[in-house]
């Protein structure tokens, strides 16, 4: 996973995006939204991104039976594996939890439990991740995967629409970190709830905010993209949050995540 920071410095952001456009890597998945000059990545570029990820991962990420089984169970259950985080991002979540000594983590979007397990493995014995999943069938697979990994005591899965379940969590038991990777049209709602629920100095990560460069292309009209834009505008006007966007290329293509800290 190659990282490219995109901060509130709009000059820096525009320069970074210009570099991507010149290289032909800034593209859109949906042709109806493409500008005439916007080209998708070549097959060679996609293979290069994947090769780079796999090469670095071969040195830095040890094989993990539980995570490998989770990926296989995701496929077997008919759940789209592309919705799960990459190996590199999963490892980053683990390292981040360890670096801030996280004990309580909030997750929105369990899917089959891959990122949940990555995070739970990094928590202390008395740590807890409270993860929210919309679909009962996904939660059932995740529950099995978590149990196989021996992490049931560290994981609480809440089933139902997170827009309804998150407000039920008390702010009197703050979280150290929140990871948001669910339906994108509710990203702003999820972020506001995470902001309410994490401690001052806590971290909020929102995945899939670059969206192949489509977020920054104002000709694109798409609910998911517009929600990311609304989130960025909210953060810009929020004195209690500091944030940056990290664009990435790798096995998951061209995307990125938002990294925020609650300052007060």
PDB file of C-alpha atoms in Angstrom:
ATOM      1  CA  UNK A   1       0.000   0.000   0.000  1.00  0.00           C
ATOM      2  CA  UNK A   2       1.627   3.244  -1.179  1.00  0.00           C
ATOM      3  CA  UNK A   3       0.559   6.348   0.748  1.00  0.00           C
ATOM      4  CA  UNK A   4       0.015   9.883  -0.539  1.00  0.00           C
ATOM      5  CA  UNK A   5      -0.993  12.544   2.049  1.00  0.00           C
ATOM      6  CA  UNK A   6      -3.745  14.987   1.098  1.00  0.00           C
ATOM      7  CA  UNK A   7      -4.141  17.599   3.853  1.00  0.00           C
ATOM      8  CA  UNK A   8      -6.184  20.723   4.353  1.00  0.00           C
ATOM      9  CA  UNK A   9      -3.508  22.563   2.385  1.00  0.00           C
ATOM     10  CA  UNK A  10      -5.437  22.786  -0.863  1.00  0.00           C
ATOM     11  CA  UNK A  11      -2.382  23.780  -2.869  1.00  0.00           C
ATOM     12  CA  UNK A  12      -0.699  20.535  -1.855  1.00  0.00           C
ATOM     13  CA  UNK A  13      -3.837  18.580  -2.638  1.00  0.00           C
ATOM     14  CA  UNK A  14      -4.163  20.098  -6.103  1.00  0.00           C
ATOM     15  CA  UNK A  15      -0.511  19.374  -6.853  1.00  0.00           C
ATOM     16  CA  UNK A  16      -0.870  15.758  -5.765  1.00  0.00           C
ATOM     17  CA  UNK A  17      -3.986  15.296  -7.860  1.00  0.00           C
ATOM     18  CA  UNK A  18      -2.334  16.947 -10.850  1.00  0.00           C
ATOM     19  CA  UNK A  19       0.513  14.459 -10.599  1.00  0.00           C
ATOM     20  CA  UNK A  20      -1.989  11.612 -10.548  1.00  0.00           C
ATOM     21  CA  UNK A  21      -3.811  12.974 -13.608  1.00  0.00           C
ATOM     22  CA  UNK A  22      -0.585  13.354 -15.576  1.00  0.00           C
ATOM     23  CA  UNK A  23       0.367   9.771 -14.808  1.00  0.00           C
ATOM     24  CA  UNK A  24      -3.012   8.530 -15.975  1.00  0.00           C
ATOM     25  CA  UNK A  25      -3.782   6.976 -12.605  1.00  0.00           C
ATOM     26  CA  UNK A  26      -6.650   9.232 -11.605  1.00  0.00           C
ATOM     27  CA  UNK A  27      -9.688   7.428 -12.943  1.00  0.00           C
ATOM     28  CA  UNK A  28     -13.340   6.673 -12.313  1.00  0.00           C
ATOM     29  CA  UNK A  29     -14.964   3.293 -12.115  1.00  0.00           C
ATOM     30  CA  UNK A  30     -18.185   4.503 -13.747  1.00  0.00           C
ATOM     31  CA  UNK A  31     -17.665   5.637 -17.386  1.00  0.00           C
ATOM     32  CA  UNK A  32     -20.786   7.823 -17.307  1.00  0.00           C
ATOM     33  CA  UNK A  33     -18.997  10.153 -14.909  1.00  0.00           C
ATOM     34  CA  UNK A  34     -15.645  10.291 -16.695  1.00  0.00           C
ATOM     35  CA  UNK A  35     -14.217  13.391 -18.251  1.00  0.00           C
ATOM     36  CA  UNK A  36     -13.009  12.866 -21.790  1.00  0.00           C
ATOM     37  CA  UNK A  37      -9.391  13.293 -20.626  1.00  0.00           C
ATOM     38  CA  UNK A  38      -9.682  10.949 -17.634  1.00  0.00           C
ATOM     39  CA  UNK A  39      -8.067   7.564 -18.187  1.00  0.00           C
ATOM     40  CA  UNK A  40      -8.210   4.521 -15.981  1.00  0.00           C
ATOM     41  CA  UNK A  41      -5.083   2.647 -14.905  1.00  0.00           C
ATOM     42  CA  UNK A  42      -3.469   0.338 -17.381  1.00  0.00           C
ATOM     43  CA  UNK A  43      -3.263  -3.352 -16.680  1.00  0.00           C
ATOM     44  CA  UNK A  44       0.476  -2.871 -16.192  1.00  0.00           C
ATOM     45  CA  UNK A  45      -0.128  -0.224 -13.510  1.00  0.00           C
ATOM     46  CA  UNK A  46      -2.593  -2.443 -11.655  1.00  0.00           C
ATOM     47  CA  UNK A  47      -0.129  -5.325 -11.713  1.00  0.00           C
ATOM     48  CA  UNK A  48       2.640  -2.997 -10.525  1.00  0.00           C
ATOM     49  CA  UNK A  49       0.532  -1.833  -7.555  1.00  0.00           C
ATOM     50  CA  UNK A  50      -0.309  -5.407  -6.629  1.00  0.00           C
ATOM     51  CA  UNK A  51       3.282  -6.567  -7.034  1.00  0.00           C
ATOM     52  CA  UNK A  52       4.498  -3.763  -4.785  1.00  0.00           C
ATOM     53  CA  UNK A  53       1.978  -4.599  -2.056  1.00  0.00           C
ATOM     54  CA  UNK A  54       2.720  -8.298  -2.209  1.00  0.00           C
ATOM     55  CA  UNK A  55       6.484  -7.713  -2.155  1.00  0.00           C
ATOM     56  CA  UNK A  56       6.427  -5.482   0.922  1.00  0.00           C
ATOM     57  CA  UNK A  57       3.832  -7.674   2.646  1.00  0.00           C
ATOM     58  CA  UNK A  58       6.072 -10.711   2.163  1.00  0.00           C
ATOM     59  CA  UNK A  59       8.648  -9.083   4.453  1.00  0.00           C
ATOM     60  CA  UNK A  60       6.428  -7.161   6.867  1.00  0.00           C
ATOM     61  CA  UNK A  61       3.268  -9.224   7.374  1.00  0.00           C
ATOM     62  CA  UNK A  62       3.611 -12.734   8.756  1.00  0.00           C
ATOM     63  CA  UNK A  63       1.122 -15.399   7.623  1.00  0.00           C
ATOM     64  CA  UNK A  64      -1.884 -15.478   9.925  1.00  0.00           C
ATOM     65  CA  UNK A  65      -4.078 -18.581   9.936  1.00  0.00           C
ATOM     66  CA  UNK A  66      -7.050 -16.733  11.415  1.00  0.00           C
ATOM     67  CA  UNK A  67      -7.012 -13.935   8.858  1.00  0.00           C
ATOM     68  CA  UNK A  68      -6.445 -16.318   5.957  1.00  0.00           C
ATOM     69  CA  UNK A  69      -9.383 -18.424   7.113  1.00  0.00           C
ATOM     70  CA  UNK A  70     -11.517 -15.309   7.485  1.00  0.00           C
ATOM     71  CA  UNK A  71     -10.828 -14.344   3.870  1.00  0.00           C
ATOM     72  CA  UNK A  72     -11.729 -17.854   2.726  1.00  0.00           C
ATOM     73  CA  UNK A  73     -14.909 -17.918   4.818  1.00  0.00           C
ATOM     74  CA  UNK A  74     -15.829 -14.543   3.312  1.00  0.00           C
ATOM     75  CA  UNK A  75     -15.649 -16.090  -0.152  1.00  0.00           C
ATOM     76  CA  UNK A  76     -17.443 -19.265   0.903  1.00  0.00           C
ATOM     77  CA  UNK A  77     -20.292 -17.226   2.402  1.00  0.00           C
ATOM     78  CA  UNK A  78     -20.749 -15.271  -0.809  1.00  0.00           C
ATOM     79  CA  UNK A  79     -19.691 -11.983   0.779  1.00  0.00           C
ATOM     80  CA  UNK A  80     -17.812  -9.689  -1.594  1.00  0.00           C
ATOM     81  CA  UNK A  81     -14.161  -9.873  -0.449  1.00  0.00           C
ATOM     82  CA  UNK A  82     -13.312  -6.508  -2.052  1.00  0.00           C
ATOM     83  CA  UNK A  83     -15.310  -4.815   0.690  1.00  0.00           C
ATOM     84  CA  UNK A  84     -12.817  -6.013   3.320  1.00  0.00           C
ATOM     85  CA  UNK A  85      -9.643  -4.060   4.068  1.00  0.00           C
ATOM     86  CA  UNK A  86      -6.355  -5.026   2.447  1.00  0.00           C
ATOM     87  CA  UNK A  87      -3.657  -6.919   4.314  1.00  0.00           C
ATOM     88  CA  UNK A  88      -1.602  -3.736   4.525  1.00  0.00           C
ATOM     89  CA  UNK A  89      -4.426  -1.643   5.961  1.00  0.00           C
ATOM     90  CA  UNK A  90      -5.275  -4.420   8.406  1.00  0.00           C
ATOM     91  CA  UNK A  91      -1.662  -4.382   9.597  1.00  0.00           C
ATOM     92  CA  UNK A  92      -1.743  -0.594   9.826  1.00  0.00           C
ATOM     93  CA  UNK A  93      -4.807  -0.773  12.083  1.00  0.00           C
ATOM     94  CA  UNK A  94      -2.995  -3.261  14.302  1.00  0.00           C
ATOM     95  CA  UNK A  95       0.085  -1.050  14.538  1.00  0.00           C
ATOM     96  CA  UNK A  96      -1.973   2.051  15.201  1.00  0.00           C
ATOM     97  CA  UNK A  97      -3.859   0.394  18.055  1.00  0.00           C
ATOM     98  CA  UNK A  98      -0.567  -0.671  19.589  1.00  0.00           C
ATOM     99  CA  UNK A  99       1.056   2.728  19.117  1.00  0.00           C
ATOM    100  CA  UNK A 100      -1.704   4.578  20.996  1.00  0.00           C
ATOM    101  CA  UNK A 101      -2.176   1.771  23.546  1.00  0.00           C
ATOM    102  CA  UNK A 102      -5.804   1.420  22.490  1.00  0.00           C
ATOM    103  CA  UNK A 103      -8.011  -0.497  24.880  1.00  0.00           C
ATOM    104  CA  UNK A 104     -11.473   0.299  23.528  1.00  0.00           C
ATOM    105  CA  UNK A 105     -12.180   0.512  19.789  1.00  0.00           C
ATOM    106  CA  UNK A 106     -15.350   1.362  17.888  1.00  0.00           C
ATOM    107  CA  UNK A 107     -15.899  -0.104  14.427  1.00  0.00           C
ATOM    108  CA  UNK A 108     -18.669   0.625  11.942  1.00  0.00           C
ATOM    109  CA  UNK A 109     -18.879  -2.086   9.289  1.00  0.00           C
ATOM    110  CA  UNK A 110     -17.951  -5.574  10.472  1.00  0.00           C
ATOM    111  CA  UNK A 111     -18.536  -7.514   7.245  1.00  0.00           C
ATOM    112  CA  UNK A 112     -16.968 -10.962   7.897  1.00  0.00           C
ATOM    113  CA  UNK A 113     -14.699  -9.708  10.657  1.00  0.00           C
ATOM    114  CA  UNK A 114     -11.313  -9.296   8.936  1.00  0.00           C
ATOM    115  CA  UNK A 115     -10.569  -5.787  10.219  1.00  0.00           C
ATOM    116  CA  UNK A 116     -12.277  -6.669  13.498  1.00  0.00           C
ATOM    117  CA  UNK A 117      -9.823  -9.518  14.066  1.00  0.00           C
ATOM    118  CA  UNK A 118      -6.844  -7.361  13.055  1.00  0.00           C
ATOM    119  CA  UNK A 119      -7.824  -4.796  15.674  1.00  0.00           C
ATOM    120  CA  UNK A 120      -8.749  -7.312  18.374  1.00  0.00           C
ATOM    121  CA  UNK A 121      -5.355  -9.005  18.041  1.00  0.00           C
ATOM    122  CA  UNK A 122      -3.685  -5.678  18.897  1.00  0.00           C
ATOM    123  CA  UNK A 123      -5.745  -5.032  22.028  1.00  0.00           C
ATOM    124  CA  UNK A 124      -4.700  -6.017  25.554  1.00  0.00           C
ATOM    125  CA  UNK A 125      -6.350  -8.959  27.283  1.00  0.00           C
ATOM    126  CA  UNK A 126      -9.016  -6.719  28.800  1.00  0.00           C
ATOM    127  CA  UNK A 127      -9.503  -4.727  25.581  1.00  0.00           C
ATOM    128  CA  UNK A 128     -12.761  -4.543  23.639  1.00  0.00           C
ATOM    129  CA  UNK A 129     -13.843  -3.697  20.113  1.00  0.00           C
ATOM    130  CA  UNK A 130     -17.518  -2.857  19.658  1.00  0.00           C
ATOM    131  CA  UNK A 131     -18.306  -3.425  15.996  1.00  0.00           C
ATOM    132  CA  UNK A 132     -21.551  -2.601  14.199  1.00  0.00           C
ATOM    133  CA  UNK A 133     -22.885  -4.658  11.287  1.00  0.00           C
ATOM    134  CA  UNK A 134     -26.093  -4.060   9.349  1.00  0.00           C
ATOM    135  CA  UNK A 135     -26.713  -7.569   8.008  1.00  0.00           C
ATOM    136  CA  UNK A 136     -27.357 -10.528  10.355  1.00  0.00           C
ATOM    137  CA  UNK A 137     -25.862 -12.991   7.854  1.00  0.00           C
ATOM    138  CA  UNK A 138     -22.596 -11.067   7.817  1.00  0.00           C
ATOM    139  CA  UNK A 139     -22.591 -10.820  11.601  1.00  0.00           C
ATOM    140  CA  UNK A 140     -23.087 -14.594  11.827  1.00  0.00           C
ATOM    141  CA  UNK A 141     -20.012 -15.261   9.669  1.00  0.00           C
ATOM    142  CA  UNK A 142     -18.013 -12.674  11.599  1.00  0.00           C
ATOM    143  CA  UNK A 143     -19.011 -14.229  14.918  1.00  0.00           C
ATOM    144  CA  UNK A 144     -17.739 -17.613  13.723  1.00  0.00           C
ATOM    145  CA  UNK A 145     -14.478 -16.113  12.446  1.00  0.00           C
ATOM    146  CA  UNK A 146     -13.879 -14.217  15.676  1.00  0.00           C
ATOM    147  CA  UNK A 147     -14.552 -17.349  17.716  1.00  0.00           C
ATOM    148  CA  UNK A 148     -12.132 -19.388  15.591  1.00  0.00           C
ATOM    149  CA  UNK A 149      -9.481 -16.755  16.252  1.00  0.00           C
ATOM    150  CA  UNK A 150     -10.098 -17.099  19.996  1.00  0.00           C
ATOM    151  CA  UNK A 151     -11.100 -13.457  20.334  1.00  0.00           C
ATOM    152  CA  UNK A 152     -14.745 -13.646  21.373  1.00  0.00           C
ATOM    153  CA  UNK A 153     -13.934 -12.111  24.760  1.00  0.00           C
ATOM    154  CA  UNK A 154     -12.578  -8.996  23.032  1.00  0.00           C
ATOM    155  CA  UNK A 155     -15.326  -8.501  20.444  1.00  0.00           C
ATOM    156  CA  UNK A 156     -18.910  -7.330  20.744  1.00  0.00           C
ATOM    157  CA  UNK A 157     -20.927  -7.376  17.512  1.00  0.00           C
ATOM    158  CA  UNK A 158     -23.979  -5.105  17.375  1.00  0.00           C
ATOM    159  CA  UNK A 159     -26.435  -6.003  14.592  1.00  0.00           C
ATOM    160  CA  UNK A 160     -28.652  -3.438  12.909  1.00  0.00           C
ATOM    161  CA  UNK A 161     -28.417  -0.054  11.189  1.00  0.00           C
ATOM    162  CA  UNK A 162     -25.552   1.813  12.837  1.00  0.00           C
ATOM    163  CA  UNK A 163     -27.419   5.104  12.436  1.00  0.00           C
ATOM    164  CA  UNK A 164     -29.845   3.635  14.992  1.00  0.00           C
ATOM    165  CA  UNK A 165     -27.478   1.646  17.214  1.00  0.00           C
ATOM    166  CA  UNK A 166     -24.608   4.128  17.619  1.00  0.00           C
ATOM    167  CA  UNK A 167     -26.706   6.748  19.474  1.00  0.00           C
ATOM    168  CA  UNK A 168     -27.412   4.097  22.121  1.00  0.00           C
ATOM    169  CA  UNK A 169     -23.750   3.950  23.146  1.00  0.00           C
ATOM    170  CA  UNK A 170     -22.908   6.122  26.175  1.00  0.00           C
ATOM    171  CA  UNK A 171     -20.161   8.703  25.886  1.00  0.00           C
ATOM    172  CA  UNK A 172     -19.275   7.973  29.513  1.00  0.00           C
ATOM    173  CA  UNK A 173     -17.276   4.943  28.254  1.00  0.00           C
ATOM    174  CA  UNK A 174     -15.078   6.593  25.616  1.00  0.00           C
ATOM    175  CA  UNK A 175     -13.202   4.774  22.876  1.00  0.00           C
ATOM    176  CA  UNK A 176      -9.566   5.285  21.940  1.00  0.00           C
ATOM    177  CA  UNK A 177     -10.060   4.718  18.217  1.00  0.00           C
ATOM    178  CA  UNK A 178     -12.916   4.478  15.727  1.00  0.00           C
ATOM    179  CA  UNK A 179     -12.722   2.771  12.335  1.00  0.00           C
ATOM    180  CA  UNK A 180     -15.510   3.567   9.864  1.00  0.00           C
ATOM    181  CA  UNK A 181     -15.859   1.314   6.821  1.00  0.00           C
ATOM    182  CA  UNK A 182     -19.543   0.853   6.093  1.00  0.00           C
ATOM    183  CA  UNK A 183     -22.197   2.353   3.783  1.00  0.00           C
ATOM    184  CA  UNK A 184     -20.662   5.570   2.511  1.00  0.00           C
ATOM    185  CA  UNK A 185     -23.867   7.613   2.361  1.00  0.00           C
ATOM    186  CA  UNK A 186     -23.899   7.718   6.168  1.00  0.00           C
ATOM    187  CA  UNK A 187     -20.227   8.567   6.682  1.00  0.00           C
ATOM    188  CA  UNK A 188     -20.971  11.990   8.163  1.00  0.00           C
ATOM    189  CA  UNK A 189     -23.469  10.543  10.635  1.00  0.00           C
ATOM    190  CA  UNK A 190     -20.991   7.868  11.649  1.00  0.00           C
ATOM    191  CA  UNK A 191     -18.193  10.389  12.014  1.00  0.00           C
ATOM    192  CA  UNK A 192     -20.279  12.636  14.267  1.00  0.00           C
ATOM    193  CA  UNK A 193     -21.150   9.664  16.483  1.00  0.00           C
ATOM    194  CA  UNK A 194     -17.509   8.561  16.588  1.00  0.00           C
ATOM    195  CA  UNK A 195     -16.501  12.083  17.521  1.00  0.00           C
ATOM    196  CA  UNK A 196     -19.008  11.987  20.363  1.00  0.00           C
ATOM    197  CA  UNK A 197     -17.806   8.611  21.579  1.00  0.00           C
ATOM    198  CA  UNK A 198     -14.000   8.807  21.460  1.00  0.00           C
ATOM    199  CA  UNK A 199     -11.785  10.436  24.063  1.00  0.00           C
ATOM    200  CA  UNK A 200      -9.903  13.696  23.465  1.00  0.00           C
ATOM    201  CA  UNK A 201      -6.788  12.705  21.540  1.00  0.00           C
ATOM    202  CA  UNK A 202      -8.585   9.681  20.122  1.00  0.00           C
ATOM    203  CA  UNK A 203      -8.315   8.676  16.463  1.00  0.00           C
ATOM    204  CA  UNK A 204     -11.043   8.327  13.827  1.00  0.00           C
ATOM    205  CA  UNK A 205     -10.275   6.583  10.529  1.00  0.00           C
ATOM    206  CA  UNK A 206     -12.739   6.662   7.627  1.00  0.00           C
ATOM    207  CA  UNK A 207     -11.947   4.307   4.753  1.00  0.00           C
ATOM    208  CA  UNK A 208     -12.626   4.772   1.020  1.00  0.00           C
ATOM    209  CA  UNK A 209     -12.681   8.561   0.848  1.00  0.00           C
ATOM    210  CA  UNK A 210     -10.555   9.128  -2.283  1.00  0.00           C
ATOM    211  CA  UNK A 211     -12.651   6.818  -4.469  1.00  0.00           C
ATOM    212  CA  UNK A 212     -10.269   6.662  -7.440  1.00  0.00           C
ATOM    213  CA  UNK A 213     -10.001  10.440  -7.467  1.00  0.00           C
ATOM    214  CA  UNK A 214     -13.724  10.899  -7.999  1.00  0.00           C
ATOM    215  CA  UNK A 215     -14.177  12.827  -4.751  1.00  0.00           C
ATOM    216  CA  UNK A 216     -12.044  15.665  -6.082  1.00  0.00           C
ATOM    217  CA  UNK A 217     -13.719  15.659  -9.513  1.00  0.00           C
ATOM    218  CA  UNK A 218     -16.611  18.088  -9.090  1.00  0.00           C
ATOM    219  CA  UNK A 219     -18.211  16.853 -12.313  1.00  0.00           C
ATOM    220  CA  UNK A 220     -18.977  13.588 -10.537  1.00  0.00           C
ATOM    221  CA  UNK A 221     -22.491  13.400  -9.113  1.00  0.00           C
ATOM    222  CA  UNK A 222     -22.743  10.380  -6.846  1.00  0.00           C
ATOM    223  CA  UNK A 223     -24.261  10.023  -3.382  1.00  0.00           C
ATOM    224  CA  UNK A 224     -21.232   8.237  -1.938  1.00  0.00           C
ATOM    225  CA  UNK A 225     -18.845  10.860  -3.276  1.00  0.00           C
ATOM    226  CA  UNK A 226     -21.067  13.731  -2.156  1.00  0.00           C
ATOM    227  CA  UNK A 227     -21.145  12.301   1.358  1.00  0.00           C
ATOM    228  CA  UNK A 228     -17.340  12.286   1.475  1.00  0.00           C
ATOM    229  CA  UNK A 229     -17.355  15.909   0.364  1.00  0.00           C
ATOM    230  CA  UNK A 230     -19.864  16.744   3.095  1.00  0.00           C
ATOM    231  CA  UNK A 231     -17.585  15.065   5.637  1.00  0.00           C
ATOM    232  CA  UNK A 232     -14.587  17.083   4.454  1.00  0.00           C
ATOM    233  CA  UNK A 233     -16.560  20.331   4.711  1.00  0.00           C
ATOM    234  CA  UNK A 234     -17.715  19.390   8.207  1.00  0.00           C
ATOM    235  CA  UNK A 235     -14.169  18.717   9.374  1.00  0.00           C
ATOM    236  CA  UNK A 236     -12.847  21.924   7.818  1.00  0.00           C
ATOM    237  CA  UNK A 237     -15.333  23.920   9.913  1.00  0.00           C
ATOM    238  CA  UNK A 238     -14.771  21.846  13.066  1.00  0.00           C
ATOM    239  CA  UNK A 239     -12.222  23.351  15.451  1.00  0.00           C
ATOM    240  CA  UNK A 240     -12.252  20.191  17.578  1.00  0.00           C
ATOM    241  CA  UNK A 241     -10.883  17.885  14.872  1.00  0.00           C
ATOM    242  CA  UNK A 242      -7.564  17.767  13.001  1.00  0.00           C
ATOM    243  CA  UNK A 243      -7.418  15.523   9.944  1.00  0.00           C
ATOM    244  CA  UNK A 244      -5.640  14.501   6.773  1.00  0.00           C
ATOM    245  CA  UNK A 245      -6.472  12.242   3.850  1.00  0.00           C
ATOM    246  CA  UNK A 246      -3.995   9.553   2.843  1.00  0.00           C
ATOM    247  CA  UNK A 247      -4.412   8.407  -0.766  1.00  0.00           C
ATOM    248  CA  UNK A 248      -3.258   4.855  -1.492  1.00  0.00           C
ATOM    249  CA  UNK A 249      -2.592   2.482  -4.369  1.00  0.00           C
ATOM    250  CA  UNK A 250      -2.192  -1.257  -3.925  1.00  0.00           C
ATOM    251  CA  UNK A 251      -4.098  -4.508  -4.151  1.00  0.00           C
ATOM    252  CA  UNK A 252      -7.349  -2.566  -3.697  1.00  0.00           C
ATOM    253  CA  UNK A 253      -6.590  -0.140  -6.511  1.00  0.00           C
ATOM    254  CA  UNK A 254      -6.592   3.645  -6.047  1.00  0.00           C
ATOM    255  CA  UNK A 255      -8.403   4.910  -2.958  1.00  0.00           C
ATOM    256  CA  UNK A 256      -7.501   6.252   0.470  1.00  0.00           C
ATOM    257  CA  UNK A 257      -8.567   6.886   4.032  1.00  0.00           C
ATOM    258  CA  UNK A 258      -9.142   9.875   6.279  1.00  0.00           C
ATOM    259  CA  UNK A 259      -7.167  10.053   9.538  1.00  0.00           C
ATOM    260  CA  UNK A 260      -8.580  12.384  12.183  1.00  0.00           C
ATOM    261  CA  UNK A 261      -7.784  13.234  15.793  1.00  0.00           C
ATOM    262  CA  UNK A 262     -10.270  14.683  18.253  1.00  0.00           C
ATOM    263  CA  UNK A 263      -8.371  17.554  19.813  1.00  0.00           C
ATOM    264  CA  UNK A 264     -10.903  18.519  22.488  1.00  0.00           C
TER     265      UNK A 264
END
